[in-house]
mmCIF file of C-alpha atoms and ligand atoms in Angstrom:
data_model
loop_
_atom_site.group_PDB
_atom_site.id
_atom_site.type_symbol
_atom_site.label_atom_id
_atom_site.label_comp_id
_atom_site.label_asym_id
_atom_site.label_seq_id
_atom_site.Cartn_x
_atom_site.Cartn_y
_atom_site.Cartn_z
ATOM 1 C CA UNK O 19 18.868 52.863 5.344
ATOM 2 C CA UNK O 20 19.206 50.394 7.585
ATOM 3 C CA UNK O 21 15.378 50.046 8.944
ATOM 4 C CA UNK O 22 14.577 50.384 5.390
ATOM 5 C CA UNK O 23 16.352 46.891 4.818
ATOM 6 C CA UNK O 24 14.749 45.628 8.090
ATOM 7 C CA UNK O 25 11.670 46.610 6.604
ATOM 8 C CA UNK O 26 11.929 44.352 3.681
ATOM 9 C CA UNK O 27 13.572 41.356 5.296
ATOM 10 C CA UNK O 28 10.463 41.511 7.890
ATOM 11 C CA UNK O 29 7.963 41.383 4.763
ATOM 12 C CA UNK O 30 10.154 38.995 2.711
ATOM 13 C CA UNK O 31 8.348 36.252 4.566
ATOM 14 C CA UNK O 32 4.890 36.823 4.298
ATOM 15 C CA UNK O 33 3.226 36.318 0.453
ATOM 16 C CA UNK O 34 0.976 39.391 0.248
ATOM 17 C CA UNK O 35 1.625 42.351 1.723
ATOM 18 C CA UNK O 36 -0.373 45.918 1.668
ATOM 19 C CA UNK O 37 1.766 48.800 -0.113
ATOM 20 C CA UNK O 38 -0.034 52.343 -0.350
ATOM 21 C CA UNK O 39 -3.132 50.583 -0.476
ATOM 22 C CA UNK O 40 -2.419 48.089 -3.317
ATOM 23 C CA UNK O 41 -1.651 44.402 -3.108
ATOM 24 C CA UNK O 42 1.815 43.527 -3.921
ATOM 25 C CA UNK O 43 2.016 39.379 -4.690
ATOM 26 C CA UNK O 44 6.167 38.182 -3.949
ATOM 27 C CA UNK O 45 6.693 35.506 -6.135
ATOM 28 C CA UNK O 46 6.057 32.243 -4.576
ATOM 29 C CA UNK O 47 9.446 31.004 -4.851
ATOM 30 C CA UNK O 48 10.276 33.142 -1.350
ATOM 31 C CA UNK O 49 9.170 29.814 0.245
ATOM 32 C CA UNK O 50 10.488 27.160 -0.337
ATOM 33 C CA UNK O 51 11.832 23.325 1.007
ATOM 34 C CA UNK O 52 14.864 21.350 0.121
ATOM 35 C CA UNK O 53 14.021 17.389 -0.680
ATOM 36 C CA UNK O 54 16.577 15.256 -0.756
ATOM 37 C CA UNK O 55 15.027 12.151 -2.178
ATOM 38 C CA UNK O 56 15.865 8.233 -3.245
ATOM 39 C CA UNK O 57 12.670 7.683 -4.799
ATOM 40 C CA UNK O 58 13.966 8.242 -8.431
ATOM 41 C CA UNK O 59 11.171 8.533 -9.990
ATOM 42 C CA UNK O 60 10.261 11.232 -12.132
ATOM 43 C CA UNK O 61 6.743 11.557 -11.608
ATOM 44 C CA UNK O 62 7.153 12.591 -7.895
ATOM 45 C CA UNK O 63 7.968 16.007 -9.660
ATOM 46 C CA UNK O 64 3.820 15.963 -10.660
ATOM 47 C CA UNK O 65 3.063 16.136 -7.165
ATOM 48 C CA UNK O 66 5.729 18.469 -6.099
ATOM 49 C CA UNK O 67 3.838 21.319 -8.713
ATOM 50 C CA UNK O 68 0.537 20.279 -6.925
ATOM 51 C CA UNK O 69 2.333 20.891 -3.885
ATOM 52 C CA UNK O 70 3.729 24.225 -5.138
ATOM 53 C CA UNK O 71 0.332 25.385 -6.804
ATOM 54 C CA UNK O 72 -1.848 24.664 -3.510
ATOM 55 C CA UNK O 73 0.784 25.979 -1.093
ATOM 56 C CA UNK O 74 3.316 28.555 -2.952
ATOM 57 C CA UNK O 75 6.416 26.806 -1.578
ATOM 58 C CA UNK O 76 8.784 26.019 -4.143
ATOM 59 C CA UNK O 77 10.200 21.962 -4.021
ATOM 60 C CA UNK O 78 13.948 22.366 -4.727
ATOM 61 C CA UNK O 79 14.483 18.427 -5.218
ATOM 62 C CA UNK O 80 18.107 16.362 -4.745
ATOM 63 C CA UNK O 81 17.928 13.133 -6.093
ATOM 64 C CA UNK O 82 20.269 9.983 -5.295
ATOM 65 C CA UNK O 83 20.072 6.792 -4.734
ATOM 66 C CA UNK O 84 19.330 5.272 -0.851
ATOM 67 C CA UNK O 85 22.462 4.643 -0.034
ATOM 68 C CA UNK O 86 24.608 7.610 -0.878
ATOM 69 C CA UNK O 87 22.043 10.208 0.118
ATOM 70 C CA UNK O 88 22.470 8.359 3.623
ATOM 71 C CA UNK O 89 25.942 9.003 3.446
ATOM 72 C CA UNK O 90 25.732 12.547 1.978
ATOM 73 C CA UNK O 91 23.791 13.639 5.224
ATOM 74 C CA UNK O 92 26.401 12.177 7.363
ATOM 75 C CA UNK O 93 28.964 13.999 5.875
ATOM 76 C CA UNK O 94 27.079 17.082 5.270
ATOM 77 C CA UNK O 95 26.237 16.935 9.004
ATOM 78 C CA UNK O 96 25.039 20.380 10.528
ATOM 79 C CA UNK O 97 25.566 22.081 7.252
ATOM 80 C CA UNK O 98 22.658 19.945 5.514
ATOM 81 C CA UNK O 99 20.559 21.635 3.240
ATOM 82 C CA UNK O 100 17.759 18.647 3.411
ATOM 83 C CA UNK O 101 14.415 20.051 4.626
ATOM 84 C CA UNK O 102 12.863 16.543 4.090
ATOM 85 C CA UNK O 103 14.339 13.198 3.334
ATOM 86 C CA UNK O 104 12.897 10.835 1.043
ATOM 87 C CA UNK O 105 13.574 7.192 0.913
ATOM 88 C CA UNK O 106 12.517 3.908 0.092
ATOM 89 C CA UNK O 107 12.635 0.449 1.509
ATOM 90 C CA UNK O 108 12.460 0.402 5.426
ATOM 91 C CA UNK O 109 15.328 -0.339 6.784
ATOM 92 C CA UNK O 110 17.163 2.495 5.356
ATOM 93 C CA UNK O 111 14.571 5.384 6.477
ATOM 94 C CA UNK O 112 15.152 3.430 9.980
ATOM 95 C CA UNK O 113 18.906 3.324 9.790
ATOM 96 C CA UNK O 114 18.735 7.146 8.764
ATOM 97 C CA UNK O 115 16.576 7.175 11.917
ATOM 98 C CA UNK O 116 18.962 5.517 13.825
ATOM 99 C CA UNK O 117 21.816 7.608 12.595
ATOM 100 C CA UNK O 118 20.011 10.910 13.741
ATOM 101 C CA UNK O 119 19.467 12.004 10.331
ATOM 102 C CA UNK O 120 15.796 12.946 11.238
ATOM 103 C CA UNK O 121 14.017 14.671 13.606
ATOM 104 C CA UNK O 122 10.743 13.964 15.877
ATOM 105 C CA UNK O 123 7.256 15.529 14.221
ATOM 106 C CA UNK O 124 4.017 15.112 14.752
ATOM 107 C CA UNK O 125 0.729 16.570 14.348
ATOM 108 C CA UNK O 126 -2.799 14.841 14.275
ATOM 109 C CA UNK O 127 -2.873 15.249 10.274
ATOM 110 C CA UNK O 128 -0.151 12.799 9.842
ATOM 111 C CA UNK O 129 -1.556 10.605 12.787
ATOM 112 C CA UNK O 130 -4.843 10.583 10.665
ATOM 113 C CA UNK O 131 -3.240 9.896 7.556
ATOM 114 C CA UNK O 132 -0.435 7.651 8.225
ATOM 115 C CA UNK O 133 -1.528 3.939 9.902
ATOM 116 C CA UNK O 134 -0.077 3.540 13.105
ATOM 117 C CA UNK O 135 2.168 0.330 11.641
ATOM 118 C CA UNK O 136 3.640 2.377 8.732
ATOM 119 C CA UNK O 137 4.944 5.138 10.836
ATOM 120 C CA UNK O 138 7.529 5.555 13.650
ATOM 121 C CA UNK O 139 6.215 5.301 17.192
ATOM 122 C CA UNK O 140 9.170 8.791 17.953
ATOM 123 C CA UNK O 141 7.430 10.549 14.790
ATOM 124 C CA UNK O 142 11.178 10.427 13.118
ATOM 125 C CA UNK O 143 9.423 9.245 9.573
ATOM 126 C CA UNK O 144 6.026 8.479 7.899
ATOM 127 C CA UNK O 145 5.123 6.180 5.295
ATOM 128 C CA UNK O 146 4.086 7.708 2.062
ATOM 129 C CA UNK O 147 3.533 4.602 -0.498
ATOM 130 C CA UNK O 148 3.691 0.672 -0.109
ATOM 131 C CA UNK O 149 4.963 -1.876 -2.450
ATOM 132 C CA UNK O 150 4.550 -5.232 -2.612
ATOM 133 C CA UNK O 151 7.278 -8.775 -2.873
ATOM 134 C CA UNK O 152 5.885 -10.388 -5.003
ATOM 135 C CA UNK O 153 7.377 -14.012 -6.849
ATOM 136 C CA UNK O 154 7.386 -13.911 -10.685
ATOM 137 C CA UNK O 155 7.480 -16.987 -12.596
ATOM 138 C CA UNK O 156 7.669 -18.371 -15.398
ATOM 139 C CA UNK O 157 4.735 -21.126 -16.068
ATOM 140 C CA UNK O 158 6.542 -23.681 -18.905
ATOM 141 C CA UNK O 159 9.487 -24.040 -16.326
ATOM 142 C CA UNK O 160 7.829 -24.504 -13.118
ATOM 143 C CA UNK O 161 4.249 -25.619 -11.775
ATOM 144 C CA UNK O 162 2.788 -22.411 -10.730
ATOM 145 C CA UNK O 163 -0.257 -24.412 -8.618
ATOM 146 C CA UNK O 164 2.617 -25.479 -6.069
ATOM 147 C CA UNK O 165 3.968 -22.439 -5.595
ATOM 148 C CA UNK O 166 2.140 -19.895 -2.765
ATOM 149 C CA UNK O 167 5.029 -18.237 -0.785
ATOM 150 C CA UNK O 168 8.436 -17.502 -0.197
ATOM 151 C CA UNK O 169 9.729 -20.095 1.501
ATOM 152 C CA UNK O 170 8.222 -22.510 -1.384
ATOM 153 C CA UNK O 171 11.586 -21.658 -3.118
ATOM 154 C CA UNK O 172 13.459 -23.941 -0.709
ATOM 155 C CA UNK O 173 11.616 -26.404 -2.571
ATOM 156 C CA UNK O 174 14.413 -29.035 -4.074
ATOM 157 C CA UNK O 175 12.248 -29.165 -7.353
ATOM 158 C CA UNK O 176 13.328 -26.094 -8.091
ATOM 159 C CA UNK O 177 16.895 -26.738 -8.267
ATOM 160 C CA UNK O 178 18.906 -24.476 -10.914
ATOM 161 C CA UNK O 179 15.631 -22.822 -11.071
ATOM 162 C CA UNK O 180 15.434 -19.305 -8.826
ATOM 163 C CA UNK O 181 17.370 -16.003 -9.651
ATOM 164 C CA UNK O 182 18.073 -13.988 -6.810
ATOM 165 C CA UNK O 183 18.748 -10.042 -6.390
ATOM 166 C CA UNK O 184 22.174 -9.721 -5.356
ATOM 167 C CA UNK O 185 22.628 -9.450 -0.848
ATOM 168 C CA UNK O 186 22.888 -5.675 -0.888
ATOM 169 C CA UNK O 187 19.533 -4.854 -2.098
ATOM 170 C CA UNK O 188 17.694 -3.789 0.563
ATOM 171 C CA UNK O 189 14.283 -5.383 -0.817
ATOM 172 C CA UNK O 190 15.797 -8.464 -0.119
ATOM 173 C CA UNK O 191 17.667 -7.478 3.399
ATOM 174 C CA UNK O 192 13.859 -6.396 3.969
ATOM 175 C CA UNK O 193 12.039 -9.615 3.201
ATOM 176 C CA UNK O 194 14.346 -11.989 5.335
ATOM 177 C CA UNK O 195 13.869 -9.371 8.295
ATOM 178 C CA UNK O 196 10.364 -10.075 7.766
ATOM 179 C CA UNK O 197 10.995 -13.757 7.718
ATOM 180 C CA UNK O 198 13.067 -13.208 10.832
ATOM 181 C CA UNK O 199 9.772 -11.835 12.480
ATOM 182 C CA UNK O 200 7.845 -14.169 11.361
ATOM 183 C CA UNK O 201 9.591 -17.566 11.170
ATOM 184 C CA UNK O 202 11.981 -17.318 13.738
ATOM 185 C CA UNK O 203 15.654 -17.016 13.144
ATOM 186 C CA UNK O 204 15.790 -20.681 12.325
ATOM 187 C CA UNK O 205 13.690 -21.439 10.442
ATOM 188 C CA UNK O 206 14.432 -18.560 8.088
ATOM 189 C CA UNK O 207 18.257 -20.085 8.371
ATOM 190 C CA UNK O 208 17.331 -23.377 7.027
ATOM 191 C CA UNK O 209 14.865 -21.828 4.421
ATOM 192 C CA UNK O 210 17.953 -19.658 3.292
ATOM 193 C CA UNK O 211 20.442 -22.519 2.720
ATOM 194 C CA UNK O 212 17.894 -24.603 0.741
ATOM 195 C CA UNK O 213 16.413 -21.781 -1.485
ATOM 196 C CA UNK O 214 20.382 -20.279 -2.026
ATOM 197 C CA UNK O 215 20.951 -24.028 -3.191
ATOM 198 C CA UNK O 216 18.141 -23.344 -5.591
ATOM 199 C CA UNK O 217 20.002 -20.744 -7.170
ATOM 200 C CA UNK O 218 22.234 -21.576 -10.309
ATOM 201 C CA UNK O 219 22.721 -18.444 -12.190
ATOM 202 C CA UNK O 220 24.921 -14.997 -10.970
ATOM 203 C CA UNK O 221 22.823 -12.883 -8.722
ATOM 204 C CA UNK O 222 21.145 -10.018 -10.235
ATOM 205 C CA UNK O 223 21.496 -6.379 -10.109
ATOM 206 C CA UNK O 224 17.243 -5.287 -9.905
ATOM 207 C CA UNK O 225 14.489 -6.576 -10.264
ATOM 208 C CA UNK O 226 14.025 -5.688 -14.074
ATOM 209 C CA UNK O 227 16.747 -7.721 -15.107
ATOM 210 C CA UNK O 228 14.962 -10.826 -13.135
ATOM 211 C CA UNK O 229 11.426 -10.168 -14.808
ATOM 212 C CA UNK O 230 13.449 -10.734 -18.060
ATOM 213 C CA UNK O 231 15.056 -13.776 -17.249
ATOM 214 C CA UNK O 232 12.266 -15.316 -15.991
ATOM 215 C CA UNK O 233 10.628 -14.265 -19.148
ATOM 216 C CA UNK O 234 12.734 -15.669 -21.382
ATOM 217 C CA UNK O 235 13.462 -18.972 -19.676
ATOM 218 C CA UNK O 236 17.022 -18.128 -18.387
ATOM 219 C CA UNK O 237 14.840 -18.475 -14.739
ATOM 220 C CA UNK O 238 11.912 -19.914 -13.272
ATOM 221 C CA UNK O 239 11.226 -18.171 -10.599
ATOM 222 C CA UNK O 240 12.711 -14.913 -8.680
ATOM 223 C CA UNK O 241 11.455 -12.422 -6.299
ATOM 224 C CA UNK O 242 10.699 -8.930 -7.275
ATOM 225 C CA UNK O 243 9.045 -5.528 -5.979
ATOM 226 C CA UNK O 244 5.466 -5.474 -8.039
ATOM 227 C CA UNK O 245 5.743 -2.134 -9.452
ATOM 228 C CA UNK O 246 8.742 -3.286 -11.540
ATOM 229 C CA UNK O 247 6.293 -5.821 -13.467
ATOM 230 C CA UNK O 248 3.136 -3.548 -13.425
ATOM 231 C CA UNK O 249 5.476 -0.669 -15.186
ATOM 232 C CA UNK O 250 6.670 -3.224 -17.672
ATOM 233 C CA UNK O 251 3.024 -4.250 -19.013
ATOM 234 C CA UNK O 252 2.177 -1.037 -19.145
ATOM 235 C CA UNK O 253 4.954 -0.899 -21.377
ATOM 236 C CA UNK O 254 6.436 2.127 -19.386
ATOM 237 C CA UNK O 255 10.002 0.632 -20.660
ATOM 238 C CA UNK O 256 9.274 -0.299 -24.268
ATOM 239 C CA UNK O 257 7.621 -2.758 -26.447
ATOM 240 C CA UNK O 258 9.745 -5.433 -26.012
ATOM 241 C CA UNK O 259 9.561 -5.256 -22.010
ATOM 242 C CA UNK O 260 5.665 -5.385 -22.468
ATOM 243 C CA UNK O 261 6.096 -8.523 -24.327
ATOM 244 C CA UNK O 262 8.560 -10.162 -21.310
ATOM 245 C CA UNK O 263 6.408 -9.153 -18.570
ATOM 246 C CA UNK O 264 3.094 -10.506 -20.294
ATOM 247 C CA UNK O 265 4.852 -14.533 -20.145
ATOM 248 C CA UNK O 266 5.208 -14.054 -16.329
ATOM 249 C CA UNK O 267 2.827 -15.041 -13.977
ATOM 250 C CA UNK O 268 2.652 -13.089 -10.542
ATOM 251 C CA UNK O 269 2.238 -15.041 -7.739
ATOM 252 C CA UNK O 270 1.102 -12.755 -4.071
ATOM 253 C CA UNK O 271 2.086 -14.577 -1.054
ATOM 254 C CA UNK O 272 -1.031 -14.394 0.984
ATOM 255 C CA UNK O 273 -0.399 -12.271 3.632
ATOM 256 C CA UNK O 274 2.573 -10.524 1.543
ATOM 257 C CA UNK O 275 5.732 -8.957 2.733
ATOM 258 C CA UNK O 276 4.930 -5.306 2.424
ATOM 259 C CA UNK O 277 7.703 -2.484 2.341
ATOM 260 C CA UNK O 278 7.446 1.384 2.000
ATOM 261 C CA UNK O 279 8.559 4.330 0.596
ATOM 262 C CA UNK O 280 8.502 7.052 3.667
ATOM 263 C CA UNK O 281 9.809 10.610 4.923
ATOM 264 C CA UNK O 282 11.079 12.200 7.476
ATOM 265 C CA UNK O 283 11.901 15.578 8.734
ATOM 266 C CA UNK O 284 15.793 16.497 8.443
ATOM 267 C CA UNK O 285 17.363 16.688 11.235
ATOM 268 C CA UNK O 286 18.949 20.475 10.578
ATOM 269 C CA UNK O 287 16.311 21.493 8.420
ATOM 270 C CA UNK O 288 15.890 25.165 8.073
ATOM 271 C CA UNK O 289 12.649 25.058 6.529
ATOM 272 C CA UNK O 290 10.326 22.987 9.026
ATOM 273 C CA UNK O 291 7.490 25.067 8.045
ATOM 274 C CA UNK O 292 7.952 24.323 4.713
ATOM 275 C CA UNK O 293 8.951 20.622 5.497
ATOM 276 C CA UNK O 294 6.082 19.842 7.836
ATOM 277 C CA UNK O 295 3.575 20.939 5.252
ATOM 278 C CA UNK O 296 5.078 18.970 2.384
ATOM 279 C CA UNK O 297 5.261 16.121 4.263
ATOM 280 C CA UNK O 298 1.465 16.557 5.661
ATOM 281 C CA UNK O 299 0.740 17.190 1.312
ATOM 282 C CA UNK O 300 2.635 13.381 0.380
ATOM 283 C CA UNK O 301 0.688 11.822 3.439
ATOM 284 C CA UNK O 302 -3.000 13.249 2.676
ATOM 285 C CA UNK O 303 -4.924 10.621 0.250
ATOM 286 C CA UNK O 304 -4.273 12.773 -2.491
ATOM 287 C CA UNK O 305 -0.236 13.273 -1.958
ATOM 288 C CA UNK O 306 -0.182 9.242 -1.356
ATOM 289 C CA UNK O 307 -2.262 8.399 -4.658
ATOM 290 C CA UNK O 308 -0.153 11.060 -6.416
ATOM 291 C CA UNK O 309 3.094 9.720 -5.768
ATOM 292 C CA UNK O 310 1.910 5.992 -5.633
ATOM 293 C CA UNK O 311 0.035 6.259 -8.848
ATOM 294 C CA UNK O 312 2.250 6.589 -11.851
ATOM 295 C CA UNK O 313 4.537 4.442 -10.112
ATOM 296 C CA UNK O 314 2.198 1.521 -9.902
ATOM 297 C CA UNK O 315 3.032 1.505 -6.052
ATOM 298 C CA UNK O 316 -0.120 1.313 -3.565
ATOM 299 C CA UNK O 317 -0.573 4.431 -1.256
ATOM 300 C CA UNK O 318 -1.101 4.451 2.494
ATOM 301 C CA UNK O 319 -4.329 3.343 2.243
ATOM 302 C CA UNK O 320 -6.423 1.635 -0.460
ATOM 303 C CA UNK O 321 -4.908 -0.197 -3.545
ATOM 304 C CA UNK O 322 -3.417 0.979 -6.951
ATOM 305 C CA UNK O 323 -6.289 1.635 -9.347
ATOM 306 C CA UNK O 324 -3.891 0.817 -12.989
ATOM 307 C CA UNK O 325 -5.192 -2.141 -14.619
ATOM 308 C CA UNK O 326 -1.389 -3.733 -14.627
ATOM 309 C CA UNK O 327 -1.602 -4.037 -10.883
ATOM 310 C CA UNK O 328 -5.343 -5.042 -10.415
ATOM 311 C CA UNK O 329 -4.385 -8.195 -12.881
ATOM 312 C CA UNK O 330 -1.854 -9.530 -9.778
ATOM 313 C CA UNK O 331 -4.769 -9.562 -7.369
ATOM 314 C CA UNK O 332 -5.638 -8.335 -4.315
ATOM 315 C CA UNK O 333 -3.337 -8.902 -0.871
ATOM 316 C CA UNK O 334 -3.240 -8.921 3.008
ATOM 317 C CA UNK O 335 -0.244 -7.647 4.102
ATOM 318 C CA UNK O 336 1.399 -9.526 6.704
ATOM 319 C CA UNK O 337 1.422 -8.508 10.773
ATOM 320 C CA UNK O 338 5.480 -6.867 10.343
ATOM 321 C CA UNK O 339 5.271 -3.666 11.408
ATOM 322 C CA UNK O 340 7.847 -1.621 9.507
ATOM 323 C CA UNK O 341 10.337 -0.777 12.327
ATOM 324 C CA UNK O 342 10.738 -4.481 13.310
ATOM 325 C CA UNK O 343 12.431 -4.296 9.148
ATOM 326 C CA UNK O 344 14.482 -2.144 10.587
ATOM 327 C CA UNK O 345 15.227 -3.557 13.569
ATOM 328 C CA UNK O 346 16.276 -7.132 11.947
ATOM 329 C CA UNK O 347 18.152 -5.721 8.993
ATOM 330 C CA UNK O 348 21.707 -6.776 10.492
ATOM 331 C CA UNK O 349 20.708 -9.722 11.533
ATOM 332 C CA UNK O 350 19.453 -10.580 7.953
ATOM 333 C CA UNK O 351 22.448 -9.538 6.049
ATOM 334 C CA UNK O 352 24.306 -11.757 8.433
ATOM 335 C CA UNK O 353 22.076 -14.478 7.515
ATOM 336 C CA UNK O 354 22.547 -14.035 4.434
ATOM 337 C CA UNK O 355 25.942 -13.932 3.974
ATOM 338 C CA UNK O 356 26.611 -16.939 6.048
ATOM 339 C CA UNK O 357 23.874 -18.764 3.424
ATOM 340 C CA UNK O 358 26.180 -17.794 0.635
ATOM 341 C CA UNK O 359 23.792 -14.771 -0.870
ATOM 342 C CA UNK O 360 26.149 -13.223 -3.133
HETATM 343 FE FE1 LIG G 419 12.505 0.167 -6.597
#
């Protein structure tokens, strides 16, 4: 009895098996990977059935938002289910780096896929899509000809005028990192205190909710991810957000601040296998355009194809590499708090 059990937990592994000559199928569900993602949107699940149909392994997905999935794994610790962690914005997949959340992978598929700047130099996470901070404005409030990058919004004519994202989002904690690297921790001081002075109205909760208000003249300018306009014109949220989104114009700073969406490997997953191919599937062109798609994000490489996003242009992203995000997201939020970013 019990080699006859040893029998079937041996062949519980492998799909097809020979029985008396016939072929027996299992059902694919007998592999399967655990995703515990912060990209909450619900098109990802389109890809996961690709990834399911082409490989057999069943996607069991957890979905939360950045923060408390970071926190989840910390307390779940060793007894994790996570296969594969999903997350977006950079300096979260490289605090959940930090924190040991991940694990070290690679192979020369994801090296081939995955441009050396969007993934970790330890092979603790990959890039899978890449979004854009863009300005939106609104054009019978403020003269969009003077306006060309961030740090335009320290501009004193534009007093009572910006609308900020509230300190916590980590868009924002992303884009003065990148100012950080870029400016110098001065500079991006000084252009903090002036643009912050800019600001009359409460901070905002997302980026929606500033599209609107620059749209109906409660703002004139305010910095937002691109997808969140692109989705709104395409009138993913409604008629009326189509209408909002078509009075705003959407200025690219030129090179732009670029963030990511990426994945890693769990640090206690159970099902590398499983995990290492799913995360080779959202890194190949077609896992990348897949996810990046519907979303109106970019992928790794090459530029959304939707209409909505071709209208904002094309852009360069700047030279930040996505771990110096990372590395300068305390030092932002400390900048930011001492400029009075509420
Ligand atoms: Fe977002």
């Amino acid at each position: 009895m019990k080699s006859f059990a040893r029998f079937f937990s041996s062949i519980a592994f492998s799909s097809i098996f020979v029985l008396s000559g016939a072929f027996f199928e299992l059902r694919a569900s007998e592999r399967e990977v655990r995703v515990y993602s912060g990209r909450h949107y619900n098109t990802d699940r389109e890809v996961f059935k690709e990834f399911n149909k082409k490989t057999g392994i069943r996607v069991r997905l957890i979905e939360a938002t950045g923060i408390s999935l970071i926190e989840r794994l910390k307390r779940e610790g060793k007894n994790s289910k996570a296969d594969v962690i999903l997350l977006v914005d950079a300096a979260r997949i490289s605090n959940a780096a930090k924190s040991g959340l991940l694990q070290p992978y690679s192979s020369s598929i994801l090296e081939k896929n995955v441009p050396i700047d969007l993934r970790d130099s330890e092979g603790r996470w990959y890039s899978l899509t890449r979004r854009v901070r863009v300005l939106v404005a609104n054009p019978k409030i403020v003269d969009v000809t003077k306006i060309k990058n961030y740090s335009d919004l320290s501009n004193p004519s534009l007093k009572g005028l910006v609308c900020l994202r509230k300190r916590n989002s980590p868009y924002n904690q992303s884009l003065v990192a990148n100012q950080i690297v870029l400016r110098g921790e001065k500079e991006t001081k000084s252009w903090l205190k002036d643009m912050i002075s800019n600001v009359s109205t409460p901070y905002f909760p997302g980026d929606i909710g500033i599209t609107r208000a620059v749209a109906n003249g409660k703002c004139g300018i305010g910095i937002v991810n691109h997808y969140y306009v692109a989705r709104m014109l395409a009138g993913v949220n409604g008629k009326k957000d189509k209408n909002l989104a078509s009075k705003v114009v959407v200025i690219t700073p030129n090179p732009a601040h670029v963030n990511v969406s990426a994945g890693g490997l769990a640090k206690y997953a159970t099902n590398k296998k499983e995990a290492i191919e799913l995360l080779e599937f959202l890194a190949s062109p077609r896992g990348s355009e897949g996810l990046a798609g519907p979303t109106y994000e970019h992928p790794l490489v090459g530029f959304n194809q939707s209409s909505e996003v071709k209208y904002f242009g094309a852009f360069t992203p700047d030279k930040v590499t996505i771990k110096d995000l990372g590395k300068f997201n305390s030092k932002a939020i400390k900048l930011m708090r001492k400029a009075g970013w509420d």
